[in-house]
Amino acid sequence: MPAPILEVRGLVKRYTRGLFARRETFRLEAEFSMSESAIVGVMGPNGSGKTTLFELITGSNTPGAGSVLVMGRNIHDVKYKERDRLAIHYHQSYQVRRFRRTRPAFLMQPAGHDYPMVHLFDEPQFNTRDGYIGFMLDFFRRLRSQGRLVLVCLHPNEPYHIELMEEVCERFVFVLAGRVREYPDFRAMVEAPDVRSYLGRLAPLAAVSRR
Amino acid sequence: MALFEARGIHKRFGHQVVLENIDLSFEAGRLSGIMGPNGAGKTTCFNVLTGAFKPDRGRVIFDGEDITGRSPDAIARKGISRSFQTMSLFDEYTALENVLIALPEVRGRGFNMIEPLAMDGEAADRAAAVLSRVGLSGREHRRAGDLAYGERRALEIAVALAAGPRLLFLDEPTSGLGAEATARLADLVLDLKRDYSIVVIEHDMRFLFGLADTISVIHWGQVIAGGTPDELRGNKWVQRSMLADLGGSP
């Protein structure tokens, strides 16, 4: 059986403060697997851990525990320069690559792919006035049709944000205070009480858009 | 066969992949547009296509010949001219002199060429004809620095035309222009389209949708969409945007 495109196993990232008496200020935990190509919506408040999760998946941030496997390869064991051939992080319009080198690259394994298999779009600039939204959504669909996994992260603050996430995403991940939960579809996600609470004034609109 | 093709272009600066697997094709006698939001990689793409940057991977083909990695001068000699997003005029020189020094026969003369050129009526006539083509008749002896911004854009195009290109690249020609000057520039480019194969890189969708035969959309360093303006306009989200008000067939 082929390896899942993305497998996040027992992932833990802790941030602490204090030189001697270390106090935990943030903790992210994640465990999920995505075996097939899909477009996955990632939502959650600012500061909930969405970008940290993306950084851990692309190998630009180091976990305290657990692992991220992309196409069966541990991203943190892949040569720094080749990690973007497995998973690539786009922040708004730009690609993000900052790798802290902790091991010599020649001891690490190659990516084994020539084009990223997992594409993580972090807060793409969706602006209804410039018309690029439609092209972006089509691009996500094209990547999916090519067998890639697409994660689109958005902190919605306009009704059309909800509309376009519902339109293009098949599955959802909700991140709240460092906890990562999966939902099989949009309906299941917006029915969760804490998601509805987070969406606030947008939640009723989300309910309407489902009818 | 396409006049100009880019196949699988890949460009990286350090750890940053700026262009990823770019495929583009421009037909002779057409106006091809490349558009994308700020930071999308449009100008880097332009620089690779016109020889300013060498691609890490991929090929650039002009009229069946592989010109990948050739210098900008060598590519210009093949018949490709370009204008720049940032003005590259000599402000102390007149409009006529700016065009004169872009004429191939004049460039061949090298250092200290301006003075004797004043006597070269034939070259001056050719330069004046190019200025006339871009609507700058009567401005020949104005210093480039004294021209209005829109006129300077037109002069930039005249400088690119001076070499008699077979393919003209224009990099964000509406940059810094107001609505009226943009409309005048659109008229000029439409007029040039009758005689030249043109590629325009532009973030102003209105401008491109009104002029281009085909458009490629670049974002995140990749071609994310492409087609005729009508095909692109058919997208639901494009119709919801300001583009729905553009001219052309519904």
CSV table of C-alpha atoms in Angstrom, one decimal:
chain,number,residue,atom,x,y,z
A,1,MET,CA,0.0,0.0,0.0
A,2,PRO,CA,1.4,3.4,-0.9
A,3,ALA,CA,2.4,5.8,1.9
A,4,PRO,CA,-0.1,8.6,2.7
A,5,ILE,CA,0.8,11.9,1.1
A,6,LEU,CA,0.9,13.5,4.5
A,7,GLU,CA,1.1,11.8,7.9
A,8,VAL,CA,1.5,13.8,11.1
A,9,ARG,CA,2.4,11.5,14.0
A,10,GLY,CA,2.3,12.6,17.6
A,11,LEU,CA,3.5,16.1,16.7
A,12,VAL,CA,4.3,18.4,19.6
A,13,LYS,CA,5.7,21.8,19.5
A,14,ARG,CA,6.2,23.8,22.8
A,15,TYR,CA,7.2,27.4,23.2
A,16,THR,CA,8.5,28.4,26.6
A,17,ARG,CA,9.6,31.6,28.4
A,18,GLY,CA,12.1,32.1,31.2
A,19,LEU,CA,15.8,31.2,31.4
A,20,PHE,CA,15.8,29.0,34.5
A,21,ALA,CA,12.2,28.3,35.4
A,22,ARG,CA,10.8,27.5,32.0
A,23,ARG,CA,7.1,28.3,31.6
A,24,GLU,CA,5.2,26.9,28.7
A,25,THR,CA,3.6,29.7,26.7
A,26,PHE,CA,2.2,27.8,23.8
A,27,ARG,CA,1.8,24.1,22.9
A,28,LEU,CA,0.7,22.7,19.6
A,29,GLU,CA,-0.3,19.0,19.2
A,30,ALA,CA,-1.3,17.3,16.0
A,31,GLU,CA,-2.0,13.8,14.8
A,32,PHE,CA,-3.7,13.2,11.4
A,33,SER,CA,-3.1,11.5,8.1
A,34,MET,CA,-4.1,12.5,4.6
A,35,SER,CA,-3.7,9.6,2.2
A,36,GLU,CA,-5.1,11.0,-1.0
A,37,SER,CA,-5.0,14.2,-3.0
A,38,ALA,CA,-7.5,16.8,-1.7
A,39,ILE,CA,-8.1,20.5,-1.0
A,40,VAL,CA,-8.2,20.9,2.8
A,41,GLY,CA,-9.3,24.1,4.5
A,42,VAL,CA,-7.4,25.1,7.6
A,43,MET,CA,-9.2,27.6,9.8
A,44,GLY,CA,-8.7,29.0,13.3
A,45,PRO,CA,-8.1,32.3,15.1
A,46,ASN,CA,-4.9,34.3,14.8
A,47,GLY,CA,-2.3,32.8,17.2
A,48,SER,CA,-4.0,29.4,17.3
A,49,GLY,CA,-1.0,27.6,15.7
A,50,LYS,CA,-1.9,27.4,12.0
A,51,THR,CA,1.3,28.9,10.7
A,52,THR,CA,3.4,26.8,13.2
A,53,LEU,CA,1.6,23.7,11.9
A,54,PHE,CA,2.5,24.7,8.4
A,55,GLU,CA,6.2,25.3,9.4
A,56,LEU,CA,6.4,21.9,11.0
A,57,ILE,CA,4.9,20.2,7.9
A,58,THR,CA,7.4,21.9,5.6
A,59,GLY,CA,10.4,21.3,8.0
A,60,SER,CA,11.2,24.9,8.6
A,61,ASN,CA,10.3,24.5,12.3
A,62,THR,CA,11.5,21.7,14.5
A,63,PRO,CA,9.1,19.7,16.6
A,64,GLY,CA,9.7,18.8,20.2
A,65,ALA,CA,8.3,15.3,19.6
A,66,GLY,CA,6.7,13.4,16.8
A,67,SER,CA,7.2,13.4,13.1
A,68,VAL,CA,5.9,14.6,9.7
A,69,LEU,CA,6.0,12.1,6.9
A,70,VAL,CA,5.5,13.4,3.3
A,71,MET,CA,5.2,10.5,0.8
A,72,GLY,CA,6.6,8.3,3.5
A,73,ARG,CA,9.7,10.5,4.1
A,74,ASN,CA,10.3,12.3,7.4
A,75,ILE,CA,10.5,15.9,6.2
A,76,HIS,CA,13.1,16.7,9.0
A,77,ASP,CA,15.4,14.0,7.6
A,78,VAL,CA,15.3,15.4,4.1
A,79,LYS,CA,18.1,17.7,2.8
A,80,TYR,CA,17.2,21.3,3.6
A,81,LYS,CA,17.5,22.4,-0.1
A,82,GLU,CA,15.1,19.7,-1.2
A,83,ARG,CA,12.4,19.9,1.4
A,84,ASP,CA,10.4,22.2,-0.8
A,85,ARG,CA,10.2,19.4,-3.4
A,86,LEU,CA,8.0,17.6,-0.9
A,87,ALA,CA,6.1,20.3,1.0
A,88,ILE,CA,6.0,24.0,0.2
A,89,HIS,CA,4.7,26.9,2.3
A,90,TYR,CA,3.4,30.0,0.6
A,91,HIS,CA,2.7,32.9,2.9
A,92,GLN,CA,0.4,35.4,1.1
A,93,SER,CA,2.2,35.9,-2.2
A,94,TYR,CA,5.6,34.6,-1.3
A,95,GLN,CA,7.2,31.2,-0.6
A,96,VAL,CA,8.6,30.7,2.8
A,97,ARG,CA,11.9,28.9,3.3
A,98,ARG,CA,13.9,29.4,6.5
A,99,PHE,CA,15.6,26.2,7.7
A,100,ARG,CA,17.7,26.1,10.8
A,101,ARG,CA,20.6,23.8,10.0
A,102,THR,CA,21.2,21.3,12.7
A,103,ARG,CA,22.8,18.5,10.7
A,104,PRO,CA,25.1,18.4,7.7
A,105,ALA,CA,23.1,18.0,4.5
A,106,PHE,CA,25.2,15.2,3.1
A,107,LEU,CA,23.9,13.0,5.9
A,108,MET,CA,20.3,13.6,5.0
A,109,GLN,CA,18.1,11.9,2.4
A,110,PRO,CA,17.0,13.3,-0.9
A,111,ALA,CA,13.3,14.4,-1.5
A,112,GLY,CA,12.7,11.9,-4.2
A,113,HIS,CA,10.4,14.3,-6.0
A,114,ASP,CA,10.9,17.1,-8.4
A,115,TYR,CA,7.7,19.1,-7.7
A,116,PRO,CA,6.1,19.7,-4.3
A,117,MET,CA,3.5,17.0,-3.3
A,118,VAL,CA,2.0,19.1,-0.5
A,119,HIS,CA,1.2,22.8,-1.1
A,120,LEU,CA,0.4,24.9,2.0
A,121,PHE,CA,-1.2,28.3,1.2
A,122,ASP,CA,-1.0,30.5,4.3
A,123,GLU,CA,-3.5,33.4,4.2
A,124,PRO,CA,-3.6,33.8,0.5
A,125,GLN,CA,-4.6,37.4,-0.4
A,126,PHE,CA,-8.2,36.8,-1.4
A,127,ASN,CA,-9.5,40.1,-2.6
A,128,THR,CA,-12.9,40.2,-4.4
A,129,ARG,CA,-11.9,43.4,-6.2
A,130,ASP,CA,-9.0,42.1,-8.2
A,131,GLY,CA,-10.5,38.9,-9.6
A,132,TYR,CA,-7.5,36.7,-8.8
A,133,ILE,CA,-9.5,34.6,-6.4
A,134,GLY,CA,-11.0,32.5,-9.3
A,135,PHE,CA,-7.6,31.8,-10.8
A,136,MET,CA,-6.3,30.8,-7.3
A,137,LEU,CA,-9.1,28.4,-6.7
A,138,ASP,CA,-8.7,26.9,-10.2
A,139,PHE,CA,-5.0,26.5,-9.4
A,140,PHE,CA,-5.8,24.6,-6.2
A,141,ARG,CA,-8.1,22.3,-8.2
A,142,ARG,CA,-5.4,21.7,-10.8
A,143,LEU,CA,-2.9,20.7,-8.2
A,144,ARG,CA,-5.4,18.4,-6.7
A,145,SER,CA,-6.2,16.8,-10.1
A,146,GLN,CA,-2.4,16.2,-10.4
A,147,GLY,CA,-2.4,14.1,-7.3
A,148,ARG,CA,-1.2,16.8,-4.9
A,149,LEU,CA,-2.5,17.7,-1.4
A,150,VAL,CA,-3.5,21.3,-1.0
A,151,LEU,CA,-3.9,23.0,2.4
A,152,VAL,CA,-5.5,26.5,2.4
A,153,CYS,CA,-5.2,28.4,5.6
A,154,LEU,CA,-7.5,31.3,6.3
A,155,HIS,CA,-8.7,33.3,9.2
A,156,PRO,CA,-12.0,34.4,7.7
A,157,ASN,CA,-13.2,37.9,8.4
A,158,GLU,CA,-15.6,38.5,5.5
A,159,PRO,CA,-18.7,36.4,4.4
A,160,TYR,CA,-17.1,35.6,1.0
A,161,HIS,CA,-14.1,34.0,2.8
A,162,ILE,CA,-16.5,31.4,4.2
A,163,GLU,CA,-18.2,31.1,0.8
A,164,LEU,CA,-15.0,30.4,-1.1
A,165,MET,CA,-13.6,28.0,1.5
A,166,GLU,CA,-16.9,26.0,1.4
A,167,GLU,CA,-16.7,26.1,-2.4
A,168,VAL,CA,-13.2,24.8,-2.9
A,169,CYS,CA,-12.3,22.7,0.2
A,170,GLU,CA,-13.5,19.1,0.6
A,171,ARG,CA,-12.2,18.5,4.1
A,172,PHE,CA,-11.4,20.8,7.0
A,173,VAL,CA,-8.9,21.2,9.8
A,174,PHE,CA,-9.7,23.5,12.7
A,175,VAL,CA,-6.9,24.8,14.9
A,176,LEU,CA,-7.8,26.3,18.3
A,177,ALA,CA,-5.3,27.1,21.1
A,178,GLY,CA,-2.8,24.6,19.7
A,179,ARG,CA,-5.3,21.7,19.3
A,180,VAL,CA,-5.8,20.4,15.7
A,181,ARG,CA,-9.1,18.7,14.8
A,182,GLU,CA,-10.2,17.2,11.5
A,183,TYR,CA,-13.7,17.4,10.0
A,184,PRO,CA,-14.9,15.4,7.0
A,185,ASP,CA,-16.8,18.4,5.5
A,186,PHE,CA,-17.8,22.0,6.0
A,187,ARG,CA,-21.1,21.1,7.6
A,188,ALA,CA,-19.5,19.0,10.3
A,189,MET,CA,-17.0,21.7,11.0
A,190,VAL,CA,-19.5,24.6,11.4
A,191,GLU,CA,-21.7,22.5,13.6
A,192,ALA,CA,-19.0,22.2,16.2
A,193,PRO,CA,-19.9,24.7,19.0
A,194,ASP,CA,-16.4,26.2,19.3
A,195,VAL,CA,-16.2,26.7,15.5
A,196,ARG,CA,-19.5,28.5,15.5
A,197,SER,CA,-18.4,30.6,18.4
A,198,TYR,CA,-15.1,31.5,16.6
A,199,LEU,CA,-16.9,32.4,13.4
A,200,GLY,CA,-19.2,34.7,15.3
A,201,ARG,CA,-21.2,36.9,13.0
A,202,LEU,CA,-20.0,34.8,10.0
A,203,ALA,CA,-21.5,31.6,11.5
A,204,PRO,CA,-25.1,32.3,10.6
A,205,LEU,CA,-24.0,33.2,7.1
A,206,ALA,CA,-22.1,29.9,6.9
A,207,ALA,CA,-25.3,28.1,7.9
A,208,VAL,CA,-27.3,30.0,5.2
A,209,SER,CA,-24.7,29.2,2.6
A,210,ARG,CA,-25.2,25.5,3.2
A,211,ARG,CA,-28.9,25.5,2.3
B,1,MET,CA,4.8,27.1,-34.4
B,2,ALA,CA,5.0,29.7,-31.6
B,3,LEU,CA,7.4,32.6,-32.2
B,4,PHE,CA,8.6,32.5,-28.6
B,5,GLU,CA,8.4,29.7,-26.0
B,6,ALA,CA,9.5,29.1,-22.5
B,7,ARG,CA,9.5,25.5,-21.4
B,8,GLY,CA,9.9,24.3,-17.8
B,9,ILE,CA,11.6,27.5,-16.6
B,10,HIS,CA,12.8,27.3,-13.0
B,11,LYS,CA,14.6,30.1,-11.1
B,12,ARG,CA,15.8,30.1,-7.6
B,13,PHE,CA,17.6,32.8,-5.6
B,14,GLY,CA,19.2,31.2,-2.6
B,15,HIS,CA,16.5,29.2,-0.9
B,16,GLN,CA,13.7,31.1,-2.7
B,17,VAL,CA,12.2,29.4,-5.7
B,18,VAL,CA,10.9,32.4,-7.6
B,19,LEU,CA,9.8,30.6,-10.8
B,20,GLU,CA,8.6,27.1,-10.8
B,21,ASN,CA,8.1,25.1,-14.0
B,22,ILE,CA,6.9,28.0,-16.1
B,23,ASP,CA,5.6,27.2,-19.6
B,24,LEU,CA,4.7,30.1,-21.9
B,25,SER,CA,4.0,30.4,-25.6
B,26,PHE,CA,3.7,33.6,-27.6
B,27,GLU,CA,2.4,33.6,-31.2
B,28,ALA,CA,3.6,35.9,-34.0
B,29,GLY,CA,1.4,38.8,-34.7
B,30,ARG,CA,-0.4,38.6,-31.3
B,31,LEU,CA,-0.4,40.5,-28.1
B,32,SER,CA,0.3,38.2,-25.2
B,33,GLY,CA,-0.2,39.3,-21.7
B,34,ILE,CA,1.3,38.1,-18.4
B,35,MET,CA,-0.4,39.3,-15.3
B,36,GLY,CA,-0.3,38.6,-11.6
B,37,PRO,CA,-0.4,40.4,-8.3
B,38,ASN,CA,2.6,42.1,-6.7
B,39,GLY,CA,5.3,39.7,-5.8
B,40,ALA,CA,4.0,37.0,-8.1
B,41,GLY,CA,7.3,36.7,-10.0
B,42,LYS,CA,6.3,38.6,-13.2
B,43,THR,CA,9.4,40.7,-13.5
B,44,THR,CA,11.7,37.9,-12.7
B,45,CYS,CA,10.0,35.9,-15.4
B,46,PHE,CA,10.4,38.8,-17.8
B,47,ASN,CA,14.1,39.0,-16.9
B,48,VAL,CA,14.6,35.3,-17.6
B,49,LEU,CA,12.8,35.5,-20.9
B,50,THR,CA,14.8,38.5,-22.1
B,51,GLY,CA,18.2,37.2,-20.9
B,52,ALA,CA,18.9,39.4,-17.8
B,53,PHE,CA,18.7,36.3,-15.6
B,54,LYS,CA,19.8,32.8,-16.6
B,55,PRO,CA,17.2,30.1,-15.6
B,56,ASP,CA,18.4,27.2,-13.4
B,57,ARG,CA,16.4,24.9,-15.5
B,58,GLY,CA,14.3,25.0,-18.7
B,59,ARG,CA,14.6,26.4,-22.2
B,60,VAL,CA,13.8,29.6,-24.0
B,61,ILE,CA,13.1,29.2,-27.7
B,62,PHE,CA,12.8,32.1,-30.1
B,63,ASP,CA,11.8,31.4,-33.7
B,64,GLY,CA,12.9,27.8,-33.3
B,65,GLU,CA,16.4,28.7,-31.9
B,66,ASP,CA,17.4,27.9,-28.3
B,67,ILE,CA,18.4,31.2,-26.7
B,68,THR,CA,18.6,30.0,-23.1
B,69,GLY,CA,21.2,31.7,-21.1
B,70,ARG,CA,22.3,34.1,-23.9
B,71,SER,CA,23.2,37.6,-22.8
B,72,PRO,CA,20.6,40.4,-23.1
B,73,ASP,CA,22.7,42.0,-26.0
B,74,ALA,CA,22.8,38.7,-27.9
B,75,ILE,CA,19.0,38.2,-27.4
B,76,ALA,CA,18.4,41.8,-28.5
B,77,ARG,CA,20.4,41.2,-31.7
B,78,LYS,CA,18.1,38.2,-32.4
B,79,GLY,CA,15.3,40.7,-32.6
B,80,ILE,CA,13.8,40.9,-29.1
B,81,SER,CA,13.5,44.4,-27.5
B,82,ARG,CA,12.2,45.2,-24.0
B,83,SER,CA,11.1,48.2,-22.0
B,84,PHE,CA,11.6,48.5,-18.3
B,85,GLN,CA,9.2,48.9,-15.4
B,86,THR,CA,11.6,51.6,-14.0
B,87,MET,CA,12.4,54.2,-16.6
B,88,SER,CA,15.8,53.7,-18.2
B,89,LEU,CA,16.0,56.9,-20.2
B,90,PHE,CA,18.9,59.3,-20.3
B,91,ASP,CA,17.2,62.4,-18.8
B,92,GLU,CA,19.8,64.9,-20.0
B,93,TYR,CA,19.5,63.8,-23.6
B,94,THR,CA,16.7,64.8,-25.9
B,95,ALA,CA,14.0,62.4,-27.0
B,96,LEU,CA,15.6,62.2,-30.4
B,97,GLU,CA,19.0,61.4,-28.9
B,98,ASN,CA,17.6,58.7,-26.6
B,99,VAL,CA,16.2,57.0,-29.7
B,100,LEU,CA,19.3,57.7,-31.8
B,101,ILE,CA,21.6,55.9,-29.4
B,102,ALA,CA,19.3,52.9,-29.4
B,103,LEU,CA,19.6,52.5,-33.2
B,104,PRO,CA,21.7,49.4,-34.0
B,105,GLU,CA,23.9,51.3,-36.5
B,106,VAL,CA,24.6,54.0,-33.9
B,107,ARG,CA,25.3,51.6,-31.0
B,108,GLY,CA,28.0,50.1,-33.3
B,109,ARG,CA,29.8,53.4,-33.3
B,110,GLY,CA,30.6,53.2,-29.6
B,111,PHE,CA,31.9,56.1,-27.5
B,112,ASN,CA,31.3,59.8,-28.2
B,113,MET,CA,28.8,59.2,-30.9
B,114,ILE,CA,26.3,61.8,-30.2
B,115,GLU,CA,28.1,64.8,-31.7
B,116,PRO,CA,28.8,63.3,-35.1
B,117,LEU,CA,25.3,61.9,-35.2
B,118,ALA,CA,23.8,65.4,-35.3
B,119,MET,CA,25.2,65.5,-38.8
B,120,ASP,CA,23.8,62.0,-39.7
B,121,GLY,CA,20.5,63.1,-41.2
B,122,GLU,CA,19.6,59.5,-42.2
B,123,ALA,CA,19.8,58.2,-38.6
B,124,ALA,CA,18.0,61.3,-37.3
B,125,ASP,CA,15.2,60.8,-39.7
B,126,ARG,CA,14.8,57.2,-38.6
B,127,ALA,CA,14.8,58.2,-35.0
B,128,ALA,CA,12.2,60.9,-35.7
B,129,ALA,CA,10.1,58.4,-37.5
B,130,VAL,CA,10.1,56.1,-34.5
B,131,LEU,CA,9.2,59.0,-32.2
B,132,SER,CA,6.3,59.8,-34.6
B,133,ARG,CA,5.2,56.2,-34.4
B,134,VAL,CA,4.7,56.5,-30.6
B,135,GLY,CA,3.0,59.9,-30.9
B,136,LEU,CA,6.0,62.1,-29.9
B,137,SER,CA,6.2,64.2,-33.0
B,138,GLY,CA,7.1,67.7,-32.0
B,139,ARG,CA,8.9,66.5,-28.9
B,140,GLU,CA,12.1,65.5,-30.6
B,141,HIS,CA,14.3,68.2,-29.0
B,142,ARG,CA,12.8,68.1,-25.6
B,143,ARG,CA,15.0,66.8,-22.8
B,144,ALA,CA,13.7,63.4,-21.8
B,145,GLY,CA,13.7,64.6,-18.2
B,146,ASP,CA,11.3,67.5,-19.2
B,147,LEU,CA,8.7,65.2,-20.8
B,148,ALA,CA,5.4,64.4,-19.0
B,149,TYR,CA,5.4,61.0,-17.4
B,150,GLY,CA,3.1,59.4,-20.0
B,151,GLU,CA,5.4,60.8,-22.8
B,152,ARG,CA,8.4,59.3,-21.0
B,153,ARG,CA,6.6,55.9,-21.1
B,154,ALA,CA,6.0,56.4,-24.9
B,155,LEU,CA,9.7,57.3,-25.3
B,156,GLU,CA,10.7,54.1,-23.5
B,157,ILE,CA,8.7,52.2,-26.1
B,158,ALA,CA,10.3,54.2,-28.9
B,159,VAL,CA,13.7,53.3,-27.6
B,160,ALA,CA,12.7,49.6,-27.6
B,161,LEU,CA,11.3,50.0,-31.1
B,162,ALA,CA,14.5,51.7,-32.4
B,163,ALA,CA,16.2,48.3,-32.8
B,164,GLY,CA,13.5,47.2,-35.2
B,165,PRO,CA,12.4,44.2,-33.0
B,166,ARG,CA,10.5,41.1,-34.2
B,167,LEU,CA,9.2,40.7,-30.6
B,168,LEU,CA,8.6,43.6,-28.2
B,169,PHE,CA,8.4,43.0,-24.4
B,170,LEU,CA,6.8,45.7,-22.3
B,171,ASP,CA,7.3,45.5,-18.6
B,172,GLU,CA,4.4,47.1,-16.6
B,173,PRO,CA,4.0,50.0,-19.1
B,174,THR,CA,1.1,51.6,-17.1
B,175,SER,CA,3.2,51.8,-13.9
B,176,GLY,CA,2.8,55.2,-12.4
B,177,LEU,CA,0.3,56.4,-15.0
B,178,GLY,CA,-3.1,58.0,-14.3
B,179,ALA,CA,-6.3,56.9,-16.0
B,180,GLU,CA,-6.0,59.3,-18.9
B,181,ALA,CA,-2.4,58.5,-19.7
B,182,THR,CA,-3.1,54.8,-19.4
B,183,ALA,CA,-5.9,55.1,-21.9
B,184,ARG,CA,-3.5,57.0,-24.3
B,185,LEU,CA,-0.9,54.2,-23.8
B,186,ALA,CA,-3.5,51.6,-24.5
B,187,ASP,CA,-4.3,53.3,-27.8
B,188,LEU,CA,-0.6,53.3,-28.7
B,189,VAL,CA,-0.1,49.7,-27.9
B,190,LEU,CA,-3.2,48.8,-29.9
B,191,ASP,CA,-1.7,50.7,-32.8
B,192,LEU,CA,1.7,48.9,-32.4
B,193,LYS,CA,-0.1,45.6,-32.3
B,194,ARG,CA,-0.8,46.0,-36.1
B,195,ASP,CA,2.9,45.7,-36.8
B,196,TYR,CA,4.6,44.0,-33.9
B,197,SER,CA,4.4,40.8,-31.9
B,198,ILE,CA,4.1,42.1,-28.3
B,199,VAL,CA,4.3,40.6,-24.8
B,200,VAL,CA,3.1,42.8,-22.0
B,201,ILE,CA,3.6,42.1,-18.3
B,202,GLU,CA,1.1,44.1,-16.3
B,203,HIS,CA,-0.7,44.1,-13.0
B,204,ASP,CA,-3.5,46.3,-14.4
B,205,MET,CA,-6.0,43.7,-15.5
B,206,ARG,CA,-8.3,46.3,-17.2
B,207,PHE,CA,-5.4,47.3,-19.4
B,208,LEU,CA,-4.6,43.8,-20.4
B,209,PHE,CA,-8.1,42.5,-20.8
B,210,GLY,CA,-8.7,45.3,-23.3
B,211,LEU,CA,-5.6,44.6,-25.4
B,212,ALA,CA,-4.4,41.0,-25.2
B,213,ASP,CA,-5.2,38.1,-27.4
B,214,THR,CA,-4.2,35.6,-24.7
B,215,ILE,CA,-3.2,36.1,-21.1
B,216,SER,CA,-1.2,33.9,-18.7
B,217,VAL,CA,-1.7,34.5,-15.0
B,218,ILE,CA,1.3,34.1,-12.8
B,219,HIS,CA,1.1,33.8,-9.0
B,220,TRP,CA,3.4,32.1,-6.5
B,221,GLY,CA,6.0,31.9,-9.3
B,222,GLN,CA,3.8,29.6,-11.3
B,223,VAL,CA,1.4,29.9,-14.2
B,224,ILE,CA,-1.9,29.4,-12.4
B,225,ALA,CA,-4.3,30.2,-15.3
B,226,GLY,CA,-4.3,31.1,-18.9
B,227,GLY,CA,-6.6,31.7,-21.9
B,228,THR,CA,-8.2,34.5,-23.9
B,229,PRO,CA,-9.6,37.5,-22.0
B,230,ASP,CA,-13.2,36.1,-22.6
B,231,GLU,CA,-12.2,32.7,-21.2
B,232,LEU,CA,-10.7,34.3,-18.1
B,233,ARG,CA,-13.6,36.6,-17.7
B,234,GLY,CA,-15.9,33.6,-17.6
B,235,ASN,CA,-14.7,32.7,-14.2
B,236,LYS,CA,-17.4,33.2,-11.5
B,237,TRP,CA,-15.1,35.1,-9.2
B,238,VAL,CA,-13.7,37.3,-12.0
B,239,GLN,CA,-17.3,38.2,-12.9
B,240,ARG,CA,-17.9,39.2,-9.3
B,241,SER,CA,-14.8,41.5,-9.3
B,242,MET,CA,-14.4,44.8,-11.0
B,243,LEU,CA,-13.4,42.9,-14.1
B,244,ALA,CA,-17.1,42.2,-14.8
B,245,ASP,CA,-17.4,45.8,-15.9
B,246,LEU,CA,-14.7,45.5,-18.6
B,247,GLY,CA,-15.5,45.8,-22.2
B,248,GLY,CA,-15.6,42.8,-24.6
B,249,SER,CA,-18.1,40.1,-25.2
B,250,PRO,CA,-20.1,39.1,-22.2
